[in-house]
Structures are given as C-alpha cells and as structure tokens.
Tab-separated table of C-alpha atoms and ligand atoms in Angstrom:
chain	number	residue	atom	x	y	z
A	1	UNK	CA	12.721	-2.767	-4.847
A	2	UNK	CA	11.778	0.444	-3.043
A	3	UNK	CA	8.698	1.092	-4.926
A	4	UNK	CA	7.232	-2.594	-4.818
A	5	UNK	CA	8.321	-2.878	-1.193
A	6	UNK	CA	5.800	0.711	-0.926
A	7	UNK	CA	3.118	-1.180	-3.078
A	8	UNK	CA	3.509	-3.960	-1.158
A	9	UNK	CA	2.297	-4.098	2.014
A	10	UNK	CA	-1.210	-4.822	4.822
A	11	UNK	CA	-3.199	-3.880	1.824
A	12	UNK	CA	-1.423	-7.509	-0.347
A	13	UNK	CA	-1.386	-9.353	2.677
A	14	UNK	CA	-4.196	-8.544	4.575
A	15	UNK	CA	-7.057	-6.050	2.155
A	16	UNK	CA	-6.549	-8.366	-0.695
A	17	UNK	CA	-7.713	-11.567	0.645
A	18	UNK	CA	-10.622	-10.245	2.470
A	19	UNK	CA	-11.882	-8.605	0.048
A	20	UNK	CA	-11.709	-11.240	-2.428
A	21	UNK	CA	-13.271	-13.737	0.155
A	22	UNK	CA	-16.519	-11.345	0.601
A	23	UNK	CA	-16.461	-10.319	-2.629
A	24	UNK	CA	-16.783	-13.788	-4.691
A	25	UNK	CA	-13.285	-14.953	-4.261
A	26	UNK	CA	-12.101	-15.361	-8.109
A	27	UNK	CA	-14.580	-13.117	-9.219
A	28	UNK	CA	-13.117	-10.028	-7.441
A	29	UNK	CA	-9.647	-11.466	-8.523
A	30	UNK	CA	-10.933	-10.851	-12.308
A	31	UNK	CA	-11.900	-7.889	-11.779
A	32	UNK	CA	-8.989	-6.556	-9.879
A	33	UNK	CA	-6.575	-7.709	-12.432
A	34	UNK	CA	-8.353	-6.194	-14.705
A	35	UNK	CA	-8.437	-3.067	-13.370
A	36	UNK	CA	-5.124	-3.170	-11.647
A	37	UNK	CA	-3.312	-3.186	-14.996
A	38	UNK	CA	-6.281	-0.952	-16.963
A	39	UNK	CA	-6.422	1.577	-14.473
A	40	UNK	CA	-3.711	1.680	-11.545
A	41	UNK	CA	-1.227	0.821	-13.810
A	42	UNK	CA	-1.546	3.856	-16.304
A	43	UNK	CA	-2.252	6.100	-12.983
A	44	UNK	CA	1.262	4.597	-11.673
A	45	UNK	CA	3.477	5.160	-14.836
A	46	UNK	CA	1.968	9.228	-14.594
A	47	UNK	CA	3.261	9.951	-11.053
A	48	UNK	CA	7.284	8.030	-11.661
A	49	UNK	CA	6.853	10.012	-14.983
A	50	UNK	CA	6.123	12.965	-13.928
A	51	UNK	CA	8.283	12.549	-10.454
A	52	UNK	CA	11.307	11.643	-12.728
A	53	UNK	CA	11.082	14.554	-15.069
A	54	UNK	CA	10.735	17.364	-12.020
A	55	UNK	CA	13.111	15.156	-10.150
A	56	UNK	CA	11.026	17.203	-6.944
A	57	UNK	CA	7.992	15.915	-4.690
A	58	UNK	CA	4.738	16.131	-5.799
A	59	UNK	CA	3.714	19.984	-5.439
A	60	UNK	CA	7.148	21.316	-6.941
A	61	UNK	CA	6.276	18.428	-9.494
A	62	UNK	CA	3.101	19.322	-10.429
A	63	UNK	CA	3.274	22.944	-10.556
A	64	UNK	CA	7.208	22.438	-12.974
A	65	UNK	CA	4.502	20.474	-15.694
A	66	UNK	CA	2.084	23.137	-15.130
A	67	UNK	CA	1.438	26.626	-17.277
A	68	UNK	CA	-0.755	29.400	-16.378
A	69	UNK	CA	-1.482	30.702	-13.024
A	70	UNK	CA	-4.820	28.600	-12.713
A	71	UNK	CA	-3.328	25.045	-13.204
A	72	UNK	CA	-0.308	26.278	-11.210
A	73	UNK	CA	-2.981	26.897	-8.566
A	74	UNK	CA	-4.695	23.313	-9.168
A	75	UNK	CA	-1.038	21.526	-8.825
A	76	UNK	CA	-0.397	23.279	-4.947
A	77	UNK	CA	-4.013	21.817	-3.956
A	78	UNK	CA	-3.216	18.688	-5.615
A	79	UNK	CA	0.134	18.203	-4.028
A	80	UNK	CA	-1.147	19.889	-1.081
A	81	UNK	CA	-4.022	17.388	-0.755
A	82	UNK	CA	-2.090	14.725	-1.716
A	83	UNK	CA	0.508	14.908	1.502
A	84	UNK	CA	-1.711	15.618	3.588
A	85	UNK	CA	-3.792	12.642	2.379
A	86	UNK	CA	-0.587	10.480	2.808
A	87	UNK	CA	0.302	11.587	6.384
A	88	UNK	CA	-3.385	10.563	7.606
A	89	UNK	CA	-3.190	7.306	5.910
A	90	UNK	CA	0.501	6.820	7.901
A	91	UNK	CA	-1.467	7.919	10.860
A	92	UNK	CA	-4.057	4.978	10.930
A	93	UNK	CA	-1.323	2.342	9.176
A	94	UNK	CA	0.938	2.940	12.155
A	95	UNK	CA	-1.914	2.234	14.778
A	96	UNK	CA	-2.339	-1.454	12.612
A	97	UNK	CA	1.551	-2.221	11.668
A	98	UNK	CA	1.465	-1.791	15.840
A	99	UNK	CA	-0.525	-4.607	16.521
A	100	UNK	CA	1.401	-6.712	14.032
A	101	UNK	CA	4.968	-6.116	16.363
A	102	UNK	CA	2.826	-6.218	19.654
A	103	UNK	CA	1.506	-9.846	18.227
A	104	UNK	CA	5.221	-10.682	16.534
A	105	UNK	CA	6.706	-10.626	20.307
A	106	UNK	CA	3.355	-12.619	21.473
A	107	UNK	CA	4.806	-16.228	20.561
A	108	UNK	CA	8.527	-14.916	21.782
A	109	UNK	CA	6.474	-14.163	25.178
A	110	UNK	CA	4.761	-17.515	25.130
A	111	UNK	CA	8.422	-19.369	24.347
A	112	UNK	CA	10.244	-17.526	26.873
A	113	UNK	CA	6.630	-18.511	29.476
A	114	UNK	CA	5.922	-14.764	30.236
A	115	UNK	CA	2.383	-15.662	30.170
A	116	UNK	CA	1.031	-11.717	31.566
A	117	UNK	CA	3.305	-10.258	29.214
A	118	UNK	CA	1.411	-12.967	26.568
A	119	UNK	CA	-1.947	-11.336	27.516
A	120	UNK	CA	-0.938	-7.700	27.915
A	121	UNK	CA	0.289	-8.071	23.980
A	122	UNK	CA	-2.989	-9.440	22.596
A	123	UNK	CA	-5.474	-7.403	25.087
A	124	UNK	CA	-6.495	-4.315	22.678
A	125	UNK	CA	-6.129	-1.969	25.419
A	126	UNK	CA	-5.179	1.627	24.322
A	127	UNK	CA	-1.891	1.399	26.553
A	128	UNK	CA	-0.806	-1.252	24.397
A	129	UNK	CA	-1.632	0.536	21.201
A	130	UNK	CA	-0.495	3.649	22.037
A	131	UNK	CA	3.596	2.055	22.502
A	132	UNK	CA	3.499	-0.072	19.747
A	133	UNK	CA	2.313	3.261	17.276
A	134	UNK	CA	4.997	5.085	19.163
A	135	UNK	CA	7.406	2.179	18.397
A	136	UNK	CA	6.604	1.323	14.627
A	137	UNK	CA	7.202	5.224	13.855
A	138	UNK	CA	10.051	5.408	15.568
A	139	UNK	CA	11.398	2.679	13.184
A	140	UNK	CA	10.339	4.581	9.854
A	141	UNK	CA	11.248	7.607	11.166
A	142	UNK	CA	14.862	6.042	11.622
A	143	UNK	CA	15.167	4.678	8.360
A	144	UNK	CA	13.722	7.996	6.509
A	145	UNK	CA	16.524	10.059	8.395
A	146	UNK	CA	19.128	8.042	7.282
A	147	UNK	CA	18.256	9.220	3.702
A	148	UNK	CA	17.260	7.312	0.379
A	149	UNK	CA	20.020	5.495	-0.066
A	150	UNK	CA	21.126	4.100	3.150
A	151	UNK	CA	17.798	4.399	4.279
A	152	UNK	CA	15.387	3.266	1.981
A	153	UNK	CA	17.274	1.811	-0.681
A	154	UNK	CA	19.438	-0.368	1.827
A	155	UNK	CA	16.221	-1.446	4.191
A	156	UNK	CA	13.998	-2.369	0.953
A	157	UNK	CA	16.836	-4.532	-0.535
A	158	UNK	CA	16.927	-6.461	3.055
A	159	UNK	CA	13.352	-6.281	3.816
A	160	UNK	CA	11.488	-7.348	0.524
A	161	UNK	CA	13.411	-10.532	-0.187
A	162	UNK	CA	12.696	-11.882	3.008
A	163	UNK	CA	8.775	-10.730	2.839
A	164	UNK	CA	8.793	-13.245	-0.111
A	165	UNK	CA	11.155	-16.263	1.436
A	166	UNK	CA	8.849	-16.085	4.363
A	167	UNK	CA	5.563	-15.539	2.124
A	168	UNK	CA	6.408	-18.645	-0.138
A	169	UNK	CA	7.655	-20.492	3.121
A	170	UNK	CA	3.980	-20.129	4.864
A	171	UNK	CA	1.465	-20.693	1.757
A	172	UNK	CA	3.753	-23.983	1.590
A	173	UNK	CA	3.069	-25.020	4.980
A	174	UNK	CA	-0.554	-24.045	5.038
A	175	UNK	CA	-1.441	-25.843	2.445
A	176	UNK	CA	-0.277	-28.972	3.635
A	177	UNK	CA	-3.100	-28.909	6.356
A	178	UNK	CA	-6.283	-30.234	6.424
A	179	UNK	CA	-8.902	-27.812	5.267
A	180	UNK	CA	-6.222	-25.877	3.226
A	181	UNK	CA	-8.212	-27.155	-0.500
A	182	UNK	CA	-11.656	-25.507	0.894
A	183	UNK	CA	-9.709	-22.295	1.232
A	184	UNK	CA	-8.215	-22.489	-1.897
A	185	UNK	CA	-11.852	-23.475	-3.664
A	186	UNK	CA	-13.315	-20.973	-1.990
A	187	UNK	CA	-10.706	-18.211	-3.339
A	188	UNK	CA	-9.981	-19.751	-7.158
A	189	UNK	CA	-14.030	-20.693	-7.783
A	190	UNK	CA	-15.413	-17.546	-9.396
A	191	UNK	CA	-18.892	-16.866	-8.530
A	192	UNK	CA	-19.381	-14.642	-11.486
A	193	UNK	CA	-22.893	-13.406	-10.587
A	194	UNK	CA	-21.313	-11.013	-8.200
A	195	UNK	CA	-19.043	-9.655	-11.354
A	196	UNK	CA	-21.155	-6.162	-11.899
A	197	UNK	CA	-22.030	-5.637	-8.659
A	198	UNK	CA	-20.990	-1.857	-8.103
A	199	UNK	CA	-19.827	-2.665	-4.539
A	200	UNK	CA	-16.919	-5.124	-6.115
A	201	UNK	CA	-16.100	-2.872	-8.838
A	202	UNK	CA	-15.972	-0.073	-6.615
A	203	UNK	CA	-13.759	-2.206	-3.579
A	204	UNK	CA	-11.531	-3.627	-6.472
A	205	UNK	CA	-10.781	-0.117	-7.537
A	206	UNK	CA	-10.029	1.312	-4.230
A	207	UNK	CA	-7.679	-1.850	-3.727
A	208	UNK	CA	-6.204	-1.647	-7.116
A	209	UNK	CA	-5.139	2.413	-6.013
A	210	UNK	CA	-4.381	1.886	-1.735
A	211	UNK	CA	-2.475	-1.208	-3.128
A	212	UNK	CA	0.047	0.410	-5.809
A	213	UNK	CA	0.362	3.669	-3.181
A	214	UNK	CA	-1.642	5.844	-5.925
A	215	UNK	CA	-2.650	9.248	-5.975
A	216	UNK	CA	-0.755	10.579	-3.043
A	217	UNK	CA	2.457	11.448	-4.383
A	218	UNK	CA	4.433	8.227	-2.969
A	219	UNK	CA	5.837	6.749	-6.363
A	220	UNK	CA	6.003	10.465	-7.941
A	221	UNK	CA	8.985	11.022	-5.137
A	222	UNK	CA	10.260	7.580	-5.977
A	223	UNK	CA	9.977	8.446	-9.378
A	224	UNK	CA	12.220	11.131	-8.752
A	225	UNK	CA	14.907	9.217	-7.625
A	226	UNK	CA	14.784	6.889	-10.733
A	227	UNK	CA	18.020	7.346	-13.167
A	228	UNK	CA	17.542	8.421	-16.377
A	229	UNK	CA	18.939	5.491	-17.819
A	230	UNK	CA	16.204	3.188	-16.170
A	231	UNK	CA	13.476	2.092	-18.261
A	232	UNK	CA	10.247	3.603	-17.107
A	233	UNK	CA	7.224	1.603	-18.524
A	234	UNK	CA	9.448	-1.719	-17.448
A	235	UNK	CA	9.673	-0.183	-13.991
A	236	UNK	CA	6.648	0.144	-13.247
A	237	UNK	CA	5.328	-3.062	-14.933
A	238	UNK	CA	7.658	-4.662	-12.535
A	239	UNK	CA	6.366	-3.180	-9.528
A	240	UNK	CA	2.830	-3.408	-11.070
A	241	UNK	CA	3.292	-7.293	-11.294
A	242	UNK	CA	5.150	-7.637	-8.112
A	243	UNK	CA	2.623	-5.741	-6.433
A	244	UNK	CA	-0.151	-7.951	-7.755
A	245	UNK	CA	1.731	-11.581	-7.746
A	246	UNK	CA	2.524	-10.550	-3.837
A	247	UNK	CA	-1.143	-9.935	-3.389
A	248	UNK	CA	-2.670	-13.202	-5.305
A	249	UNK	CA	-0.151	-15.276	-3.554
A	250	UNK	CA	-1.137	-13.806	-0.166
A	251	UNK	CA	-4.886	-15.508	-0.951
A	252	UNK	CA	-3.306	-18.352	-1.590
A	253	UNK	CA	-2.248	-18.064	2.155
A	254	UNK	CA	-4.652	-16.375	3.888
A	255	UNK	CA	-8.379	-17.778	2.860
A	256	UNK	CA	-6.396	-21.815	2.984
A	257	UNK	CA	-5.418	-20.800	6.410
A	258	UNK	CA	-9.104	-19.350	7.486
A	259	UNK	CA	-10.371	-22.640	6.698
A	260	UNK	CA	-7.888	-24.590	8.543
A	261	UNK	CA	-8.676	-22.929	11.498
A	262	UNK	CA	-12.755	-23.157	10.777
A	263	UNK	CA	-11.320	-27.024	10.474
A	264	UNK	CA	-9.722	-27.094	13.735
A	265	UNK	CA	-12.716	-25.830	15.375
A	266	UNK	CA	-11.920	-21.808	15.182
A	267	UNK	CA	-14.732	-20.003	14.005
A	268	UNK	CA	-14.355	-17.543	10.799
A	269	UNK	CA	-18.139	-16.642	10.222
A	270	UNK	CA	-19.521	-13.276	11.379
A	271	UNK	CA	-22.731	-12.931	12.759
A	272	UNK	CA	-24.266	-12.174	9.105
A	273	UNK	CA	-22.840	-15.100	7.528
A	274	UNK	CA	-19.897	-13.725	6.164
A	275	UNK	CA	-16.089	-14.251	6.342
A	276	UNK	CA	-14.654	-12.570	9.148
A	277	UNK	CA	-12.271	-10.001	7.461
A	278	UNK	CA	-11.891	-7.075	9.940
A	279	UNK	CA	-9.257	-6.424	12.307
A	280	UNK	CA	-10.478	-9.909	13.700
A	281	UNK	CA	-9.356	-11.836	11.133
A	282	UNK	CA	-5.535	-10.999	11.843
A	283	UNK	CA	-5.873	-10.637	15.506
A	284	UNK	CA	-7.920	-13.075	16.865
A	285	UNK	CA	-8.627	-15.996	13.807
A	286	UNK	CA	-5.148	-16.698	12.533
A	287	UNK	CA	-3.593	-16.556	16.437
A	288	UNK	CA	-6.277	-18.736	17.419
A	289	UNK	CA	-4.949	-21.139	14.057
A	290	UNK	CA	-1.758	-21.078	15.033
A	291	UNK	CA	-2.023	-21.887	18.989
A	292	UNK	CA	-3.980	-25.332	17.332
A	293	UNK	CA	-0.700	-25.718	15.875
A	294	UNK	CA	1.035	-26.878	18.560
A	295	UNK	CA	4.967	-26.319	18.854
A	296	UNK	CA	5.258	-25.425	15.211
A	297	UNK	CA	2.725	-22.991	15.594
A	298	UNK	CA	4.881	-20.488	17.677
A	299	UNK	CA	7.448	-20.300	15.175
A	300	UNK	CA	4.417	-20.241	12.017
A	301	UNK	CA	3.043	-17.020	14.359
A	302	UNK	CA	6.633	-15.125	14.266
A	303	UNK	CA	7.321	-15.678	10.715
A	304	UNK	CA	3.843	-14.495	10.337
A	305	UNK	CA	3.998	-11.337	12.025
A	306	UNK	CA	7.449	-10.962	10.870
A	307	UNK	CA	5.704	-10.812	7.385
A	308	UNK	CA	3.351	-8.443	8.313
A	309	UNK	CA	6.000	-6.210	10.255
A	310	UNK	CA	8.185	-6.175	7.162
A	311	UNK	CA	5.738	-5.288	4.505
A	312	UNK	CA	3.914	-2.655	6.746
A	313	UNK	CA	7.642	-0.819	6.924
A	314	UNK	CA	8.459	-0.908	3.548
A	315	UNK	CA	5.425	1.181	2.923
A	316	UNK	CA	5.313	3.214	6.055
A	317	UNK	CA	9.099	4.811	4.837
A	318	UNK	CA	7.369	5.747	1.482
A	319	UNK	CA	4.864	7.260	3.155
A	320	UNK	CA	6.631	9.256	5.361
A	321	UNK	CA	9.277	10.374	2.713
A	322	UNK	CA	6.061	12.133	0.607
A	323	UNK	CA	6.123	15.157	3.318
A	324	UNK	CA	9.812	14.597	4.737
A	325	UNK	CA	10.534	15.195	0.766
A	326	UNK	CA	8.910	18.313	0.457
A	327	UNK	CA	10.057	19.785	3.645
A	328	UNK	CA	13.488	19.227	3.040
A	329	UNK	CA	13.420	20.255	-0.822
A	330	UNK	CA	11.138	23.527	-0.626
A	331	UNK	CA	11.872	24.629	2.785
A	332	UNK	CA	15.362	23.387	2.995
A	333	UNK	CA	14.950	21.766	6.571
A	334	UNK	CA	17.253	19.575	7.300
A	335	UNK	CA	16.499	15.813	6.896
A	336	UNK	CA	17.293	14.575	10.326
A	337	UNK	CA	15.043	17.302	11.790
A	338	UNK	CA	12.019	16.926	9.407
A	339	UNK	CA	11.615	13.238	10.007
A	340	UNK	CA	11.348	13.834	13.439
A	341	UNK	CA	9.116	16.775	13.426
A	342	UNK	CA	6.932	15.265	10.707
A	343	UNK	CA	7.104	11.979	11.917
A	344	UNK	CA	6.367	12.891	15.689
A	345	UNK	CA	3.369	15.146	14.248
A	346	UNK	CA	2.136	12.481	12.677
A	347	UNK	CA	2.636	9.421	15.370
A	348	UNK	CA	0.510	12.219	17.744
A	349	UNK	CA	-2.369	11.811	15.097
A	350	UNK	CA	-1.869	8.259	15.668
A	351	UNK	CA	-2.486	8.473	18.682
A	352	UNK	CA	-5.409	10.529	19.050
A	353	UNK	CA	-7.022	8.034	16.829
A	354	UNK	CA	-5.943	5.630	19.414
A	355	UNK	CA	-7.899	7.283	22.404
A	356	UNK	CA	-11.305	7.922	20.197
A	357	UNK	CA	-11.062	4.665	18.183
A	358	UNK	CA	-14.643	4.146	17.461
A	359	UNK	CA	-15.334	7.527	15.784
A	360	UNK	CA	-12.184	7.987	14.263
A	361	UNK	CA	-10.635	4.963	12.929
A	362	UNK	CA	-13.124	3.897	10.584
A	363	UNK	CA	-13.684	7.938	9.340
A	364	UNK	CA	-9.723	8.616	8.450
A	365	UNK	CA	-10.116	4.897	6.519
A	366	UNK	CA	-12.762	5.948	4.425
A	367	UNK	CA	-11.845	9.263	4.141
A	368	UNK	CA	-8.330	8.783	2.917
A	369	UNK	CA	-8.875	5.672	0.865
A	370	UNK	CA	-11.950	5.705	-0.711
A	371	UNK	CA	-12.531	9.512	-1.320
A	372	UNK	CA	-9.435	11.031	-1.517
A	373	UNK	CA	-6.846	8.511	-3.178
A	374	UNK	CA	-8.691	7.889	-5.817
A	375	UNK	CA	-9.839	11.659	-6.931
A	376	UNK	CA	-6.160	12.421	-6.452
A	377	UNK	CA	-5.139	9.651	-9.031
A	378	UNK	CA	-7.847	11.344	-10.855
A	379	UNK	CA	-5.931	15.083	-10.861
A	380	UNK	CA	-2.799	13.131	-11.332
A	381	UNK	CA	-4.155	11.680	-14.875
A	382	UNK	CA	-5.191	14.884	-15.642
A	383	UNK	CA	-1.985	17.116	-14.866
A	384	UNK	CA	0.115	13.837	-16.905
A	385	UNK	CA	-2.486	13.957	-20.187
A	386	UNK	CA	-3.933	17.183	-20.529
A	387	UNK	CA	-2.004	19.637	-18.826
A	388	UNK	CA	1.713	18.546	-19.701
A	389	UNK	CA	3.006	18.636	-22.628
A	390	UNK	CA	3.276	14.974	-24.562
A	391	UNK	CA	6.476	15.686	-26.055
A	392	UNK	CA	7.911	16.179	-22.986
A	393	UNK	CA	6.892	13.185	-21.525
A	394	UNK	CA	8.283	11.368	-24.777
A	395	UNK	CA	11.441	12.779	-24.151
A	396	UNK	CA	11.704	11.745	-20.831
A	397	UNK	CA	10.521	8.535	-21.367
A	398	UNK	CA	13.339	8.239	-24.153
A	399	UNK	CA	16.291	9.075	-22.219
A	400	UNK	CA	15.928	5.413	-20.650
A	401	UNK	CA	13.946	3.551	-23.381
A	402	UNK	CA	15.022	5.300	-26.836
A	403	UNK	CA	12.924	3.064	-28.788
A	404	UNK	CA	9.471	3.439	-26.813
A	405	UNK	CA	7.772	5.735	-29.740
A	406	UNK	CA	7.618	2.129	-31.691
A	407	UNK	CA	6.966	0.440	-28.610
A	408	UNK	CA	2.889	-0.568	-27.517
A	409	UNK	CA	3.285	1.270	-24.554
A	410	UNK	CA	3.651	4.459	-26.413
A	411	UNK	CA	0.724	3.426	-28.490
A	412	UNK	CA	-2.195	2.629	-25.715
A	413	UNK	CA	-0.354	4.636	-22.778
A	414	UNK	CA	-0.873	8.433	-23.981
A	415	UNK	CA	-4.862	7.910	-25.100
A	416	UNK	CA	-5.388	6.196	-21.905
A	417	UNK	CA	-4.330	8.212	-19.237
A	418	UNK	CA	-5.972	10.667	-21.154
A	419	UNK	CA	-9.351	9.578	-21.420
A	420	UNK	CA	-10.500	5.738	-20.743
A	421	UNK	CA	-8.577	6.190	-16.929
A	422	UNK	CA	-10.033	9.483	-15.507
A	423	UNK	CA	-13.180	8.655	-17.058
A	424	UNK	CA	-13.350	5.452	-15.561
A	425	UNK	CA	-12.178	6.396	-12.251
A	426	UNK	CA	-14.856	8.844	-12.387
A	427	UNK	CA	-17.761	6.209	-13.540
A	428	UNK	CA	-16.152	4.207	-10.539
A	429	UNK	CA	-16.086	6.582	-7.909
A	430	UNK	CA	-19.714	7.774	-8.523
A	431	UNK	CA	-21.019	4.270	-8.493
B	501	PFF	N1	0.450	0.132	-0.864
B	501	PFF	C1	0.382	-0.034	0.554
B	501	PFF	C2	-0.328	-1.344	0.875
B	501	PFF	O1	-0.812	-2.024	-0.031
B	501	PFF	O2	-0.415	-1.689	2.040
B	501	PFF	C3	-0.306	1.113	1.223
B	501	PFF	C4	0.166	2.486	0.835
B	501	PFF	C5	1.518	2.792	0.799
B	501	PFF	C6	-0.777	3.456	0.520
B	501	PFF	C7	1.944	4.055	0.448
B	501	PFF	C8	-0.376	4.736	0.175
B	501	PFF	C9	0.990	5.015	0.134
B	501	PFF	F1	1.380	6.208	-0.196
C-alpha cells in the first residue's frame, strides 16, 4: 500500500491525463502501457530487489552489491545523485501539493461565505504559496518522524483507500454530464499517426519513470522494508498495475471533465490550439467546472482536492524517507531530528523556488525528471544486471517465491534488465 500510494500520486492524476490529451489521447496510452510494464516495470523490481537484499537506503545499497573500489565509487555517486535528485523533486512537488490544500479549503471558504478568504486562496500570490509549502511539509515531515510503521505504513493504509472511493466516486459523477462522451472520445480514440513521434515516446517514458517513483532510490528503501516472506515480482506487479489502473482511470476523469466545462462555456484551448494542461488546467479550468456546478459543485471541488491532497502525501512521505533513511542509518541521527532538519532544508528550497518562480520552477522540473530520473534508472539497471551477482538476486528472490527459477519472471526478468531496458532507456533518452 505504501509503495503504490508513492507511485501514485499528481503525476496519475494530473501528468497522465495531460499528457495523453496532447499527445493523441489513446495513442500515448499504448505506448505508455507498453513501456510502463517493458521498461519501468523491470527498472522497479531492481531497486525493491536490491533495497530488500541490503535491507539499507540506496548508497549503503548500492555500494553492499558492489565489488572493487571503482563500482564502489559509481554506487556513492549513484546514491548520492539519486537523493539529492529526490529532495529537489520534493522541493517543487511541495510548492504544487500547496495549491491543491490552499484550493481544498477554497469551497469550505465559499460554504462558510468568507468570500476574501475565497480570493486570497485562489490568487497565486507568493504569500499564499509560500504557507501552503510550509504547511504540506510540515504534514510529511510529521508522518516521516513518526517512523515506517506508524507513520507510513498506518497513513498509506488510511490514505490510499479513500484516494480510490473518492476517485471512482468523481469519474461516476462526471460522466453523467453533458459533454462527458467527447472527453472520453477524445481520450479512448487513438490517433495512431502520432505513435513514433519521438516527443510521445520520449514524454511516455519520463511518465512511465516520475510515475512508478524510479531511479531515485524511493522503492529501493521501501524495498528494504519488504519481509522476506513477501513475494517480490507479485509486489511489484501489484504496485505496477495499481499505479497504472490509478492513472488510466484518472483520464477517464479528467479529459470527460475538461469537456464538460468547454460545454458549460469554460474554455480549455490554449492559444496554439491545444488542451490546456499546465498548472491552468487544475487551477483555473476544473474550479471554473465546478462553480457551473452549482451547490453540488462545492462538495465535487473538496472531494477533488481532497484527492489531490491525499495522493500528493502518499508520495511526498516516500520522498522524504529516501534522505531521512540515509541520515538516520549511516550517520545514526536520530529520526525525529533528521526529518526536521532534512525536511526544513528542503521546504527552504521550496521556497526559494517560490520567490524566483519563472526561472526556477520549470528548470528543477526538467532537470530532475527528464534528465536525471531516468539516467539514474539507467545506473540502477546496471548495478542490478551487470554488477551484482545473479545468484544472489535468485536467492533473494527465493526466500519469498521458492519456485520463481520455473517461473516466467525468472525467464524474461534477468536478460532484460540486463540489456533490452538500459539500452532502451538510452535510445529513449537520446531521442
Ligand atoms: N510517483 C509520484 C507521482 O506519480 O506523482 C511522484 C514521485 C514520487 C516521484 C516519489 C519520485 C519519487 F521518488
């Protein structure tokens, strides 16, 4: 539950959708299935492999699989990058999870007739930004210092059930309203022309990674928490599915309700003709939809935002464990004290991001998602295939699935991390 509730999060509810809409709706959707269980999946089973075996975060991890001085080397860079990779992504995702509180207490201000307060919570005015990063951190930083198990165990076993009661709840409303079918045409039509287009292989690919929290050592520490009695490779093709069923049915929500709202008069074109899927698709299209709603529409906006709240949190803790890990295993700080210190480091990245938006928003983004995470999933595939041993990872496979040398997964797995994934991420990336 803890590692889908990390996979799933803005990136199923909000990245998905918009990129399947301006990338030829069930043509990206192809192609993202494809390589969500081709590529991310193999990438996935390396790091809780890997994590479960060292039973450590990533650099400890990486460097117990590793022999020789050089790879040794290569696994503190890797592990190095990969926190510090993971702490810049928190820093942006906690400026965006911020907006979804500040506009999940916008219909509560409109109920209660606080119209300023209304207005103060939708203006994007770096005042507001600023205490609603300081305020989502806080909340992860709680539930990572109360520890795995009453922390992140107990808050992903509340959280993710009602992300998908509240989910199913809202796709069933939507598409009861007029325009919903245009939505869903425009999502479920393939318009296959666009399949080799290098820009949708290359966005399905980044998804596919930022979507399953690859590369960055989130579901190697997860992995490390995993008994050895669990069953790996039925693990992660739980969260793997979860992950992408969340993220299809979030289409089915999203695009219906975008042309709704075009149908109730709110416009979801962008000056070049294209689906508005930016930061103004969440904060200005869908409130816009839901004030047409009438009544109803208040309550549609919290459960909304509610949704968006609870997935953002569920991956914001596993993102903030990835460094808290590592401080408290290799130099023994206490856990209390390093959430604080490395979530309070981190919320002041936040919010100097805040105060130079324009240059630095957009930069961390690309830098962390599109460059980094996927040349880390890269080194990952390498460390799993060619620089630990494969009997090993049998073993540890076995102590939770003693018959997987018979098993398929045994059979495609090994030769595929080994070569078809990091030469495909590669051929990817370079596109
Ligand atoms: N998987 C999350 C999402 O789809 O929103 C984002 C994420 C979580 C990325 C954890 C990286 C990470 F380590």
């Amino acid at each position: 539950m803890a590692a889908s509730g990390s996979a799933v999060g803005l990136g199923n509810i909000w990245g998905f959708p918009t990129n399947a809409a301006s990338n030829g709706g069930a043509a990206f959707l192809f192609t993202y299935l494809i390589l969500a269980f081709a590529l991310a999946y193999p990438a996935l089973m390396a790091e809780l492999i890997i994590g479960r075996y060292a039973r450590a975060n990533a650099v400890t991890a990486l460097r117990t699989i590793s022999s020789g001085n050089k790879t040794r080397l290569l696994a503190l860079l890797v592990g190095f990058i990969g926190i510090v990779t993971v702490s810049f992504i928190l820093s942006f995702y906690g400026i965006v999870s911020g907006w979804m509180i500040a506009f999940f207490f916008d219909p509560v201000a409109r109920l209660l007739g606080a119209s300023q307060l209304s207005a103060w919570l939708t203006n994007d005015a770096v005042m507001r930004n600023s205490l609603f990063v300081v305020l989502f951190m806080l909340l992860t930083i709680y539930i990572i210092s109360a520890g795995v198990k009453e922390g992140i165990e107990k808050w992903a076993s509340r959280l993710m059930p009602s992300l998908i009661v509240i989910l199913l709840l809202l796709i069933v409303y939507v598409l009861t309203l007029p325009g919903a079918m245009d939505g869903l045409r425009a999502y479920l039509i393939p318009d296959f022309s666009l399949i080799a287009d290098p820009s949708l292989l290359v966005d399905a690919m980044g998804q596919a990674f930022f979507s399953l929290s690859l590369g960055v050592g989130t579901m190697l520490i997860y992995g490390s928490y995993i008994s050895s009695n669990e069953n790996l490779p039925t693990i992660g093709s739980l969260v793997a599915l979860l992950d992408v069923g969340i993220a299809v049915m979030a289409g089915m929500l999203i695009l219906p309700a975008m042309y709704v709202a075009l149908a109730s008069g709110v416009e979801i074109y962008d000056d070049s003709g294209g689906l508005i899927a930016g930061p103004g698709l969440i904060v200005s299209v869908l409130p816009s939809l839901f004030s047409t709603m009438g009544a109803i529409g208040v309550f549609v906006a919290i459960a909304f935002f509610a949704l968006m709240t609870i997935a953002s949190l569920t991956s914001s803790i596993s993102m903030l464990e990835v460094p808290v890990a590592y401080a408290v295993e290799h130099h023994e700080l206490e856990r209390h004290r390093a959430a604080m210190l490395i979530g309070s480091a981190i919320t002041a990245i936040s919010l100097i991001i805040v105060f130079n938006f324009d240059p630095l928003f957009d930069l961390v983004v690309t830098v962390t998602t599109e460059v980094s995470q996927p040349l880390l999933g890269f080194a990952f595939c390498i460390f799993a295939a060619w620089i630990w041993q494969r009997s090993e990872i049998l073993e540890e496979i076995k102590k939770g699935c003693p018959e997987v040398e018979s098993g398929i997964f045994w059979k495609i797995w090994p030769v595929y991390v080994k070569f078809i994934c990091p030469v495909a991420i590669l051929v990817v990336y370079f596109q």
